[in-house]
Coordinates of C-alpha atoms in Angstrom, one line a residue:
X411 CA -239.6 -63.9 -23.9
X412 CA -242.0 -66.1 -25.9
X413 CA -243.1 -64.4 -29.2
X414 CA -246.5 -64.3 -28.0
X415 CA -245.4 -61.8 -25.9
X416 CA -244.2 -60.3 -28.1
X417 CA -246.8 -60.1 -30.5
X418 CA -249.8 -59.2 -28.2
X419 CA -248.3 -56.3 -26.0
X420 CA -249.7 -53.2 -27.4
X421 CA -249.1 -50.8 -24.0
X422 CA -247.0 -47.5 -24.7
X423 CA -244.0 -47.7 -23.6
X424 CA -243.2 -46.3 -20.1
X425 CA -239.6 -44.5 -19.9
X426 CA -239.3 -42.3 -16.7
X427 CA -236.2 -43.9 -14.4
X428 CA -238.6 -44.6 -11.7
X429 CA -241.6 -45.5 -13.4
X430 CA -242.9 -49.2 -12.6
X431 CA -242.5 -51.7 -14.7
X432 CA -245.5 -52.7 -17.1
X433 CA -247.6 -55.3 -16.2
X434 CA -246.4 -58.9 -17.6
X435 CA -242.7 -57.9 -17.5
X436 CA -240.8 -60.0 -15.8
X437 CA -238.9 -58.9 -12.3
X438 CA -235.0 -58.6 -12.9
X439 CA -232.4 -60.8 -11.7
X440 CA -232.7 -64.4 -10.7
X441 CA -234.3 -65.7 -8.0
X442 CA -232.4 -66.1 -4.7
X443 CA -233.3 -69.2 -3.9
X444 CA -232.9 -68.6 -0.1
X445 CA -234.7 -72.0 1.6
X446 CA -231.7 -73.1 2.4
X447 CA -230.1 -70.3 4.0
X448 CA -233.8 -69.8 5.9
X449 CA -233.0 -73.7 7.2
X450 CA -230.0 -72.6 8.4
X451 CA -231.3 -69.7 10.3
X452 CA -233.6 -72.2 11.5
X453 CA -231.3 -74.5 12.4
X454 CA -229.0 -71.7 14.4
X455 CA -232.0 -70.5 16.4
X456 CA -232.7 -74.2 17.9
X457 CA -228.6 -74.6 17.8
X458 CA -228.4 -71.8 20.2
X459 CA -231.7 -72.2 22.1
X460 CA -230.3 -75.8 23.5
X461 CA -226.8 -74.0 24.5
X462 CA -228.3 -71.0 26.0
X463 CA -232.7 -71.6 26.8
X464 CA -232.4 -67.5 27.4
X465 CA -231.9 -66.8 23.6
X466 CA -235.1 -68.2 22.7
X467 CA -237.6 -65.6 24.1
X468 CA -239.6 -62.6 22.8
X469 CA -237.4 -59.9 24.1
X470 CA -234.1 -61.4 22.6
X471 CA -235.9 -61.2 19.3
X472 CA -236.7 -57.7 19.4
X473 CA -233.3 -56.9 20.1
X474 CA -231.7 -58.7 17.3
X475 CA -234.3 -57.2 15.1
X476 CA -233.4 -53.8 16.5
X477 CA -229.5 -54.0 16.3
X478 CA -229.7 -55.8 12.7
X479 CA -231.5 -52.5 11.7
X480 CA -228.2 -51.1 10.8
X481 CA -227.5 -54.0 8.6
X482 CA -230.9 -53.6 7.0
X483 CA -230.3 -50.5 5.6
X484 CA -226.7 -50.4 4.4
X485 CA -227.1 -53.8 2.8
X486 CA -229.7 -52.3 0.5
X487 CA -227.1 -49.9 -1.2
X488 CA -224.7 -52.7 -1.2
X489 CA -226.6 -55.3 -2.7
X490 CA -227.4 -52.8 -5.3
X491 CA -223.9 -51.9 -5.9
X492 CA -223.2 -55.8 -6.3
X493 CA -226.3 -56.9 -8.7
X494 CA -224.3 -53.6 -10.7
X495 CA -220.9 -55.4 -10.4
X496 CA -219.3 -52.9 -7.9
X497 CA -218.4 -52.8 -4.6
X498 CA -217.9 -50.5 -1.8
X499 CA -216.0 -51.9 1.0
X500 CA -215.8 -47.9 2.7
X501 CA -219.2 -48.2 4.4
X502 CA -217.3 -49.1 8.0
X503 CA -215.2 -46.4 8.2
X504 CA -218.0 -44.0 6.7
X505 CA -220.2 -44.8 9.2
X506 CA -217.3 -43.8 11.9
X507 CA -216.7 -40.3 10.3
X508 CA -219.9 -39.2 9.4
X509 CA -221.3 -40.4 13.0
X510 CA -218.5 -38.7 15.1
X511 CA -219.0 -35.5 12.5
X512 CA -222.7 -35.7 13.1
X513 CA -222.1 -36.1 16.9
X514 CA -220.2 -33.0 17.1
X515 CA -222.6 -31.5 15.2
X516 CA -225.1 -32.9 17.3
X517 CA -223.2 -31.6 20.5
X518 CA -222.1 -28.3 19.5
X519 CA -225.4 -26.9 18.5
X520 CA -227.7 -29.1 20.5
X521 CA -229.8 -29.1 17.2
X522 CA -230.9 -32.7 16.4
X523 CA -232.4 -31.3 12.5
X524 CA -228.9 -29.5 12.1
X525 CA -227.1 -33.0 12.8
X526 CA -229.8 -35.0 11.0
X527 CA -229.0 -33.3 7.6
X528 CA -225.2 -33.2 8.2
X529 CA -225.0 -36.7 8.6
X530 CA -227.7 -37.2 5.5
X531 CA -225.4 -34.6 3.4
X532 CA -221.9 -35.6 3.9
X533 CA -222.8 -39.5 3.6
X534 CA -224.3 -38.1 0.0
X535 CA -221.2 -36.2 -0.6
X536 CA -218.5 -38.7 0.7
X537 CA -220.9 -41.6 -1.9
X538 CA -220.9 -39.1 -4.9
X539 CA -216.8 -39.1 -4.2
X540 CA -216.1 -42.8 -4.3
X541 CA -218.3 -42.8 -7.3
X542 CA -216.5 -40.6 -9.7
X543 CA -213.1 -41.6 -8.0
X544 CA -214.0 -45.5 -8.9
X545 CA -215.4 -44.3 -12.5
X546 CA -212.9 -41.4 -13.3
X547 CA -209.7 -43.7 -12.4
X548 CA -210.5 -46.9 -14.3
X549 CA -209.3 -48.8 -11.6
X550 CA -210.8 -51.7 -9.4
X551 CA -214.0 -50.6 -7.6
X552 CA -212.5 -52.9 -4.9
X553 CA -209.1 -51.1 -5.0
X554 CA -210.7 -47.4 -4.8
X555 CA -212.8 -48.3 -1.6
X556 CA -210.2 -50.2 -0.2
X557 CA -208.3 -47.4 -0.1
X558 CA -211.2 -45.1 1.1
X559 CA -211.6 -47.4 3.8
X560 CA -207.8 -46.4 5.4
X561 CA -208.5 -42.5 4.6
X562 CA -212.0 -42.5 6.5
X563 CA -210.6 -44.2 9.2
X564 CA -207.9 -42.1 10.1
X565 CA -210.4 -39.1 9.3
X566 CA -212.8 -40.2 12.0
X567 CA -209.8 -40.2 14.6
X568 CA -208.8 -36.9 13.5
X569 CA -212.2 -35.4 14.4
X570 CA -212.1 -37.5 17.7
X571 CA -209.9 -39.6 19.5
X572 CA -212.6 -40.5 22.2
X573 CA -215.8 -41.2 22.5
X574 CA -219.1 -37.8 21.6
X575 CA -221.6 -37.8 24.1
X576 CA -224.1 -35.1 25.5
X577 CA -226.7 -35.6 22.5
X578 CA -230.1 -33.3 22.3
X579 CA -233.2 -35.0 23.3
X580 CA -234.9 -35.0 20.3
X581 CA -231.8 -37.7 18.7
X582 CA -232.2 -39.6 21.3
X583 CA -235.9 -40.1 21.1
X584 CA -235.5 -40.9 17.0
X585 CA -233.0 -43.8 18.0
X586 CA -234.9 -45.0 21.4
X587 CA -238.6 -43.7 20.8
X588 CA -241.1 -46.2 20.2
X589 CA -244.6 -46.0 18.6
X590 CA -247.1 -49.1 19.1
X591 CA -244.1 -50.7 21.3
X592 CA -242.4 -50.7 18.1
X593 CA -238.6 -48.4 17.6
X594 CA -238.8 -46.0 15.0
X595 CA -235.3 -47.6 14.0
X596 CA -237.1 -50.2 13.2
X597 CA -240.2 -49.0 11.5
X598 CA -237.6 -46.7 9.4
X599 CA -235.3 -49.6 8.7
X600 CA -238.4 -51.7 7.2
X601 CA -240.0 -48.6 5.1
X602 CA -236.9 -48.1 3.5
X603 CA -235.6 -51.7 3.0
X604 CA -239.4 -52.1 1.2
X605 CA -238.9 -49.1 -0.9
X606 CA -235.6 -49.8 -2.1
X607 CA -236.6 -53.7 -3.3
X608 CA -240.0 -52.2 -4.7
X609 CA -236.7 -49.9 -7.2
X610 CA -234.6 -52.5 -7.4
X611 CA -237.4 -55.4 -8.6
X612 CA -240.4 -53.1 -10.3
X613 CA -238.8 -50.0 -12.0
X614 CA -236.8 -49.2 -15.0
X615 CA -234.1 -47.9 -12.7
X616 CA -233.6 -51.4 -11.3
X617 CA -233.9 -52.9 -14.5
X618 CA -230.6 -50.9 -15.5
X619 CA -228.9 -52.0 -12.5
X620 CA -229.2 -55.8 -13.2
X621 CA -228.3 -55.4 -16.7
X622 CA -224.8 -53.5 -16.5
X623 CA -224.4 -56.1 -14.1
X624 CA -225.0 -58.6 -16.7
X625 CA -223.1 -56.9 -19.0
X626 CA -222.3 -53.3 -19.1
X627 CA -221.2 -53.1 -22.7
X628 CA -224.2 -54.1 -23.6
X629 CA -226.2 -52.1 -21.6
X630 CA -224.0 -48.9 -22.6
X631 CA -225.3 -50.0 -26.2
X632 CA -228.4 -50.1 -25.6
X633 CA -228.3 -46.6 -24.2
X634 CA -228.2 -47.2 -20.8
X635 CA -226.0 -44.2 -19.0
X636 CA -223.9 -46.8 -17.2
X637 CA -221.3 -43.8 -16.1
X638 CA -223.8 -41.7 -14.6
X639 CA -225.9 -44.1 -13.0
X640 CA -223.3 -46.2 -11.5
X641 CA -222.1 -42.5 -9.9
X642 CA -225.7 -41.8 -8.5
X643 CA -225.6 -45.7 -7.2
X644 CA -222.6 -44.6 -5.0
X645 CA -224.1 -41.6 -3.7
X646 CA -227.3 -43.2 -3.1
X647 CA -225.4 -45.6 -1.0
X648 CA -223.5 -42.6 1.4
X649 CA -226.9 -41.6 1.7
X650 CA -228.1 -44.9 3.1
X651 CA -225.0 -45.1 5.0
X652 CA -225.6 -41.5 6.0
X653 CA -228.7 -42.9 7.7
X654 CA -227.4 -45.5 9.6
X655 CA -225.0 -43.0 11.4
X656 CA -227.7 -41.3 12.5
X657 CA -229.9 -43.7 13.8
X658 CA -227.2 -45.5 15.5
X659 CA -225.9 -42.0 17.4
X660 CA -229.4 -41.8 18.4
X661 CA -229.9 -45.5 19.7
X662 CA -226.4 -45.6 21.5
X663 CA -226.0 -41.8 22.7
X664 CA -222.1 -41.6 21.8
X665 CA -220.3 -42.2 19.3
X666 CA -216.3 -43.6 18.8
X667 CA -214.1 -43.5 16.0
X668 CA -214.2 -47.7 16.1
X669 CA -217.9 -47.7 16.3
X670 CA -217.8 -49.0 12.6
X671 CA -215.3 -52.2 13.0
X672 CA -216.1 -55.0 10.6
X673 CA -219.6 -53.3 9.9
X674 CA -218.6 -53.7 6.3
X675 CA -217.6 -57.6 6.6
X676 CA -221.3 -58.0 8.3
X677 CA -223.4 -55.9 4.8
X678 CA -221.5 -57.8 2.8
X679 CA -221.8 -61.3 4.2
X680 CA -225.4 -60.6 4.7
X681 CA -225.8 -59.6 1.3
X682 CA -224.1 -62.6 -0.6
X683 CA -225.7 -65.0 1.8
X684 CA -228.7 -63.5 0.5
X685 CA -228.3 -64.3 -3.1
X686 CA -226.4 -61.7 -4.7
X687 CA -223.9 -62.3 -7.3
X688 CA -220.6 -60.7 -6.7
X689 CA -220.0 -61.1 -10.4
X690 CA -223.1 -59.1 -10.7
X691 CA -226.7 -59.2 -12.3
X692 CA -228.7 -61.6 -9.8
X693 CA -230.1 -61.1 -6.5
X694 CA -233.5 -60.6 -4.6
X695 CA -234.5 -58.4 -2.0
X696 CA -236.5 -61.6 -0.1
X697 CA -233.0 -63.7 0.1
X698 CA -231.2 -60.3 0.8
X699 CA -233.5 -60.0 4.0
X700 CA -232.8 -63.7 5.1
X701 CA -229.3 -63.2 4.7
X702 CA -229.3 -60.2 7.6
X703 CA -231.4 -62.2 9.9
X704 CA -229.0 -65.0 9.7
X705 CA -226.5 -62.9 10.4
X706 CA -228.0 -61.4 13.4
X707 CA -228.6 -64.6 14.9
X708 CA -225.3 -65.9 14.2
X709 CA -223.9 -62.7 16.2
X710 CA -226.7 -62.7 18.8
X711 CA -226.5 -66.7 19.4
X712 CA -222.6 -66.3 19.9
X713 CA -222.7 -63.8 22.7
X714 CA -225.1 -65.8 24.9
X715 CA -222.8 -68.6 24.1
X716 CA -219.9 -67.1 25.9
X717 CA -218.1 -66.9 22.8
X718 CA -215.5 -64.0 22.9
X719 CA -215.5 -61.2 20.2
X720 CA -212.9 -62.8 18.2
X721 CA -215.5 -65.9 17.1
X722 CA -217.9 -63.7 15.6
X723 CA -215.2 -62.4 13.2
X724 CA -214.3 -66.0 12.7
X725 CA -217.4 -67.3 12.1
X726 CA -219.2 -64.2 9.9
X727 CA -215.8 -64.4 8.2
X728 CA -216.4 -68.6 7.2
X729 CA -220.0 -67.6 6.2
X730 CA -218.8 -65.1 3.8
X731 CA -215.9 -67.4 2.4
X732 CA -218.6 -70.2 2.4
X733 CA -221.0 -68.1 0.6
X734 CA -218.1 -66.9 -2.5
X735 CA -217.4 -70.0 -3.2
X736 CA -221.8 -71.0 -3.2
X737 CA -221.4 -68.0 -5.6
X738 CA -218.7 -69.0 -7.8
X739 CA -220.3 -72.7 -8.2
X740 CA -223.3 -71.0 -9.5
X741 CA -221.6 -69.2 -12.3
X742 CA -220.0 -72.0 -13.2
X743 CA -223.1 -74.0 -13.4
X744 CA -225.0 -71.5 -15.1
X745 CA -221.8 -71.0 -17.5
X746 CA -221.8 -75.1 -17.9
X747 CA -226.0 -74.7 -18.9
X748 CA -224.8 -71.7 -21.4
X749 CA -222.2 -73.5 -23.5
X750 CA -224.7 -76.8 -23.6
X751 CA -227.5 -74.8 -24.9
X752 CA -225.1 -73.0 -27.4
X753 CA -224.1 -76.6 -28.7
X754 CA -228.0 -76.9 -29.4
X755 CA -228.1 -74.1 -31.9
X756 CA -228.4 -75.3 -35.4
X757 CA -228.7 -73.8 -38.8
X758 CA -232.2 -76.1 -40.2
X759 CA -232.3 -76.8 -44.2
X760 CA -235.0 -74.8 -45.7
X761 CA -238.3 -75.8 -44.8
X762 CA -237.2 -77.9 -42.4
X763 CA -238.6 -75.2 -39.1
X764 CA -241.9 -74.9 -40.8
X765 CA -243.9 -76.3 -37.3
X766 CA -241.5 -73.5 -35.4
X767 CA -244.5 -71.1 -34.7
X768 CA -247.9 -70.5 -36.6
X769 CA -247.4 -68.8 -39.8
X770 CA -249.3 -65.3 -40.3
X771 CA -252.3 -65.8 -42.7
X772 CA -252.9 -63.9 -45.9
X773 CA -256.2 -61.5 -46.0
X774 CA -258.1 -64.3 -47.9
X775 CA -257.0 -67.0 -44.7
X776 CA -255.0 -68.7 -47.0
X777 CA -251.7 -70.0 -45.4
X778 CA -248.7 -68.4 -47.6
X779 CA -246.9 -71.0 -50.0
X780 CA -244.3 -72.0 -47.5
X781 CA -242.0 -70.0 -45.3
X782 CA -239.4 -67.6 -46.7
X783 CA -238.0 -67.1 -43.3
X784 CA -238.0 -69.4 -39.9
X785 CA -236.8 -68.7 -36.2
X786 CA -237.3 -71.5 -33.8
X787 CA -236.3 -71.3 -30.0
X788 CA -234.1 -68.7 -30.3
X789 CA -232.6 -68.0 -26.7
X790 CA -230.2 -65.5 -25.4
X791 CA -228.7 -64.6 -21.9
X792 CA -226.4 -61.9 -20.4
X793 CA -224.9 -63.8 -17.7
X794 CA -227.7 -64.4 -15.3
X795 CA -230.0 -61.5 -17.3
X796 CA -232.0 -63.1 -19.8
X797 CA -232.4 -60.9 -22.3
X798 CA -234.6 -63.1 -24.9
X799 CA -236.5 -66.1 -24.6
X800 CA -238.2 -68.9 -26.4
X801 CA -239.1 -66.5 -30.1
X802 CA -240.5 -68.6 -32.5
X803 CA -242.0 -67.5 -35.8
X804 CA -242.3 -67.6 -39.7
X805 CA -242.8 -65.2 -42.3
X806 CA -244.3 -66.2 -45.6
X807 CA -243.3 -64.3 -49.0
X808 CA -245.0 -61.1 -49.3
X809 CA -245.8 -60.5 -45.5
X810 CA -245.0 -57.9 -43.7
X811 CA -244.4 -58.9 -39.9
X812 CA -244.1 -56.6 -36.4
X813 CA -243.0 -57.0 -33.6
X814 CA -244.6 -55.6 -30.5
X815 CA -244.1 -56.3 -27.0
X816 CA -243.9 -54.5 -23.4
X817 CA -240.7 -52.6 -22.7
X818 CA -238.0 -56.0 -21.7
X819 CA -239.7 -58.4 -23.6
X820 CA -236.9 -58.8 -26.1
X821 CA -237.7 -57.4 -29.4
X822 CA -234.6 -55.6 -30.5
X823 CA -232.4 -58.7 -28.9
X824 CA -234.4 -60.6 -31.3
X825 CA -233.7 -58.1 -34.3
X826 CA -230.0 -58.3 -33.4
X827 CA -229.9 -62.1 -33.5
X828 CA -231.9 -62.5 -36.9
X829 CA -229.6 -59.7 -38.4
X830 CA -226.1 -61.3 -36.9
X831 CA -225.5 -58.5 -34.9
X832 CA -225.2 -61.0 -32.2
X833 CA -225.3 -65.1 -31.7
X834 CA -227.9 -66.5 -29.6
X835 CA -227.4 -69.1 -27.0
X836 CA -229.9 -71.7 -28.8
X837 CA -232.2 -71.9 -31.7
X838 CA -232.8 -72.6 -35.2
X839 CA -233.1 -70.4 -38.4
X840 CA -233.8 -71.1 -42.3
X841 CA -233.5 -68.4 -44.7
X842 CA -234.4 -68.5 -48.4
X843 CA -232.0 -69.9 -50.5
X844 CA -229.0 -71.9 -48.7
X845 CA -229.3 -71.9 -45.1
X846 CA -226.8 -69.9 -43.3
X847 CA -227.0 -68.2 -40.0
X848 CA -225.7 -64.4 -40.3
X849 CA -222.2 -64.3 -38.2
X850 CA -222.3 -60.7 -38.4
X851 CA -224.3 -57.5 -39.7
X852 CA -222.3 -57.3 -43.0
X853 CA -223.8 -61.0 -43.6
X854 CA -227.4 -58.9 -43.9
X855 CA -225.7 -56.8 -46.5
X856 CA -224.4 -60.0 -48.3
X857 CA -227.4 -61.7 -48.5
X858 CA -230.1 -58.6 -49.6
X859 CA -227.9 -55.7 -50.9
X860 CA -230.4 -52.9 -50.4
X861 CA -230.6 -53.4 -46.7
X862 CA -228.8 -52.2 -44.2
X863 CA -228.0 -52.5 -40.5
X864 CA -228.6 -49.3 -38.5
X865 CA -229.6 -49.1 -34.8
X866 CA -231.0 -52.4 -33.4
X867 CA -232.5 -53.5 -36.7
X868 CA -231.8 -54.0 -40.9
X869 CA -233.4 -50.9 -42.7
X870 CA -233.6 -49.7 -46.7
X871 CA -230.6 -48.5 -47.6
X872 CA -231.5 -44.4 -47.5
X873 CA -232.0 -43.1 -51.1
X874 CA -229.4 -40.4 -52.3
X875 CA -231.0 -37.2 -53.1
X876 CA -229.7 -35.4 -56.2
X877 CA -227.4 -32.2 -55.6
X878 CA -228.8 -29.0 -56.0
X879 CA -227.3 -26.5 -58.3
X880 CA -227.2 -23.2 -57.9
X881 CA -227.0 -22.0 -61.6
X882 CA -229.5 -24.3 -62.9

């Protein structure tokens, strides 16, 4: 954040979890970047309009639209488990078990309420266990619901070798009813897609996400409960997957213990199509929804092709290999952008940053008698979280300078640089006397002896109070 920013934000602080974020912050994360990928999508539907002149019509539309809503929905918790820097490759094989669970359900007590909240509950529950097994083992989020994956499977086959049929009306309607010639899948798909990007992009809650995907230690630091939020991000996403069970018991009217085959190869290609890092910290909710209708065409277009089953595998499976690599170049650029601009950081003789921002004038609007402290361009970044950008300022001898800004804008960042509690990516800084940039906090010590580094900023040294003695 620039230091005007800084300077001029003077609104209290807002610090519930899913309070927006203040006006003038800005949204998390990168932007996607997704014209590409929306040429492609482009480029598929005329592709497969020539092969097949069926696919290009109304109704074909509406039923992509309609079986993508699945997609929709589960990619929301896995994009968010991504931008985090976690994964959950379980989502297939939970959307077998809790649907043929939530079929019996459904079936046994002809209830559709009963089976609504069963498959809502236990996609909560089975979440809320892959969370603490992935944070309480210390092992590879990848590794955890890989293994998950297997155990769910068989699990749904246990409950039912065959198909679950014989559903109560009132399911059926939720997955097949339609309001203004529009499904409620759909219209419940696109309310809860909208609401999860408004969390992800304009609270604190999604702020958090994007920066222990940046980087958690930091974000542990700065007293973000990476643990227990990285728990309730895994339960959130059984409850999203939760969801989808329903609505697709309702929409087909059975159920099979397969009906979740390659389900998770489909989120998670839509999703990294769509932007998101698999490192972590970057991704938008407008390039996430890009990267589900491409896949939806890419499926649709290869059915009224002819294609067997086997070439959708094939070709969702290039995508995603396709889209890694897309992903991997990034970082590297970015990382290549990083190390130039850390090149450019340099350590100015005194006086020589003087022009780096308008000094602060004395009550008489006198300029102070030169600089006794300068910070020019000082930059620094979190992998694709920038966490401070563009400070510039001076402060004369005698003044007394504060920093104020919204909640983001990069103040304590700032008071971590100048004290060496951390090196920024770019910049330049004079300090009375010989210039030197502080390598670490002790260099704060060093340099004024009565200060010291406590929280995210150099305070007075605390004075000691004299013991008190009881027989004086």
């Amino acid at each position: 954040m620039s230091t005007d920013s800084l300077r001029t934000g003077t609104t209290p602080l807002q610090t519930g979890r899913f309070s927006s974020l203040l006006p003038g912050v800005k949204a998390p994360g990168e932007a996607s970047g997704r014209i590409g990928l929306a040429l492609v999508a482009l480029g598929l539907i005329v592709a497969f309009s020539l092969l097949n002149k069926s696919f290009f019509s109304l109704d074909n539309f509406v039923v992509i639209g309609v079986n993508s809503t699945s997609i929709l929905i589960a990619v929301l918790g896995t994009s968010a488990l991504l931008i985090a820097g976690y994964v959950d490759l379980s989502i297939g094989s939970m959307v077998a078990l809790i649907g043929i669970i939530t079929a019996k359900v459904a079936v046994a007590t002809q209830s559709a309420l009963l089976a609504i909240c069963v498959g809502l509950g236990l996609g909560l529950l089975l979440g809320l266990l892959n969370g603490l097994l992935v944070r309480r083992l210390s092992i590879s989020p990848l590794i955890v619901t890989l293994a998950m994956l297997a155990l769910y499977g068989g699990l749904a086959f246990v409950v039912s070798s065959t198909a679950v049929y014989g559903f109560p009306e009132a399911l059926l309607e939720l997955g097949r009813g339609k309001i203004f010639g529009i499904q409620y899948t759909v219209i419940i798909a696109a309310l809860v897609f909208v609401i999860g990007a408004f969390v992800l992009t304009s609270t604190v809650t999604g702020l958090r996400l994007y920066a222990i995907g940046g980087d958690p230690r930091a974000a542990e630091l700065c007293g973000i409960p990476v643990g227990r939020t990285v728990v309730g991000l895994y339960a959130a996403n059984g409850l999203l997957i939760g969801l989808v069970s329903v609505l697709i018991a309702g929409r087909l009217g059975s159920i099979t213990p397969t009906i979740g085959v390659r389900f998770e190869l489909d989120v998670l290609t839509a999703a990294i199509l769509g932007g998101v890092a698999f490192s972590g910290g970057s991704g938008r909710p407008l390039g996430i929804a890009i990267g589900v209708a491409t896949i939806g065409i890419l499926n649709a277009g290869l059915i009224f092709v002819g294609l067997q089953s086997w070439w959708q595998s094939i070709s969702v499976g290039s995508m995603l290999l396709l889209a890694l690599v897309a992903d991997q170049a990034a970082i590297g650029f970015r990382g290549r952008r990083a190390r130039a601009a850390a090149t450019n950081f340099t350590v100015a003789d005194n006086g020589a940053v003087a022009s780096a921002g308008p000094a602060v004038t004395e009550g008489n609007g006198e300029a102070p008698q030169g600089p006794a402290f300068s910070i020019a361009g000082a930059r620094k970044s979190y992998g694709a979280l920038t966490a401070l950008e563009e400070a510039s300022f001076t402060v004369g001898k005698g003044e007394i300078v504060c920093l104020l800004g919204d909640n983001g804008a990069g103040k304590s960042t700032l008071v971590k640089i100048i004290s060496g509690a951390i090196r920024p990516d770019a910049g330049a800084m004079t300090l009375e006397g010989p210039a030197d940039f502080l390598q670490e906090p002790a260099g704060c010590t060093r340099r004024r002896p009565g200060d010291r580094l406590s929280g995210f900023g150099a305070l007075p040294e605390p004075q000691r109070r004299p013991q008190y003695d009881p027989r004086a």
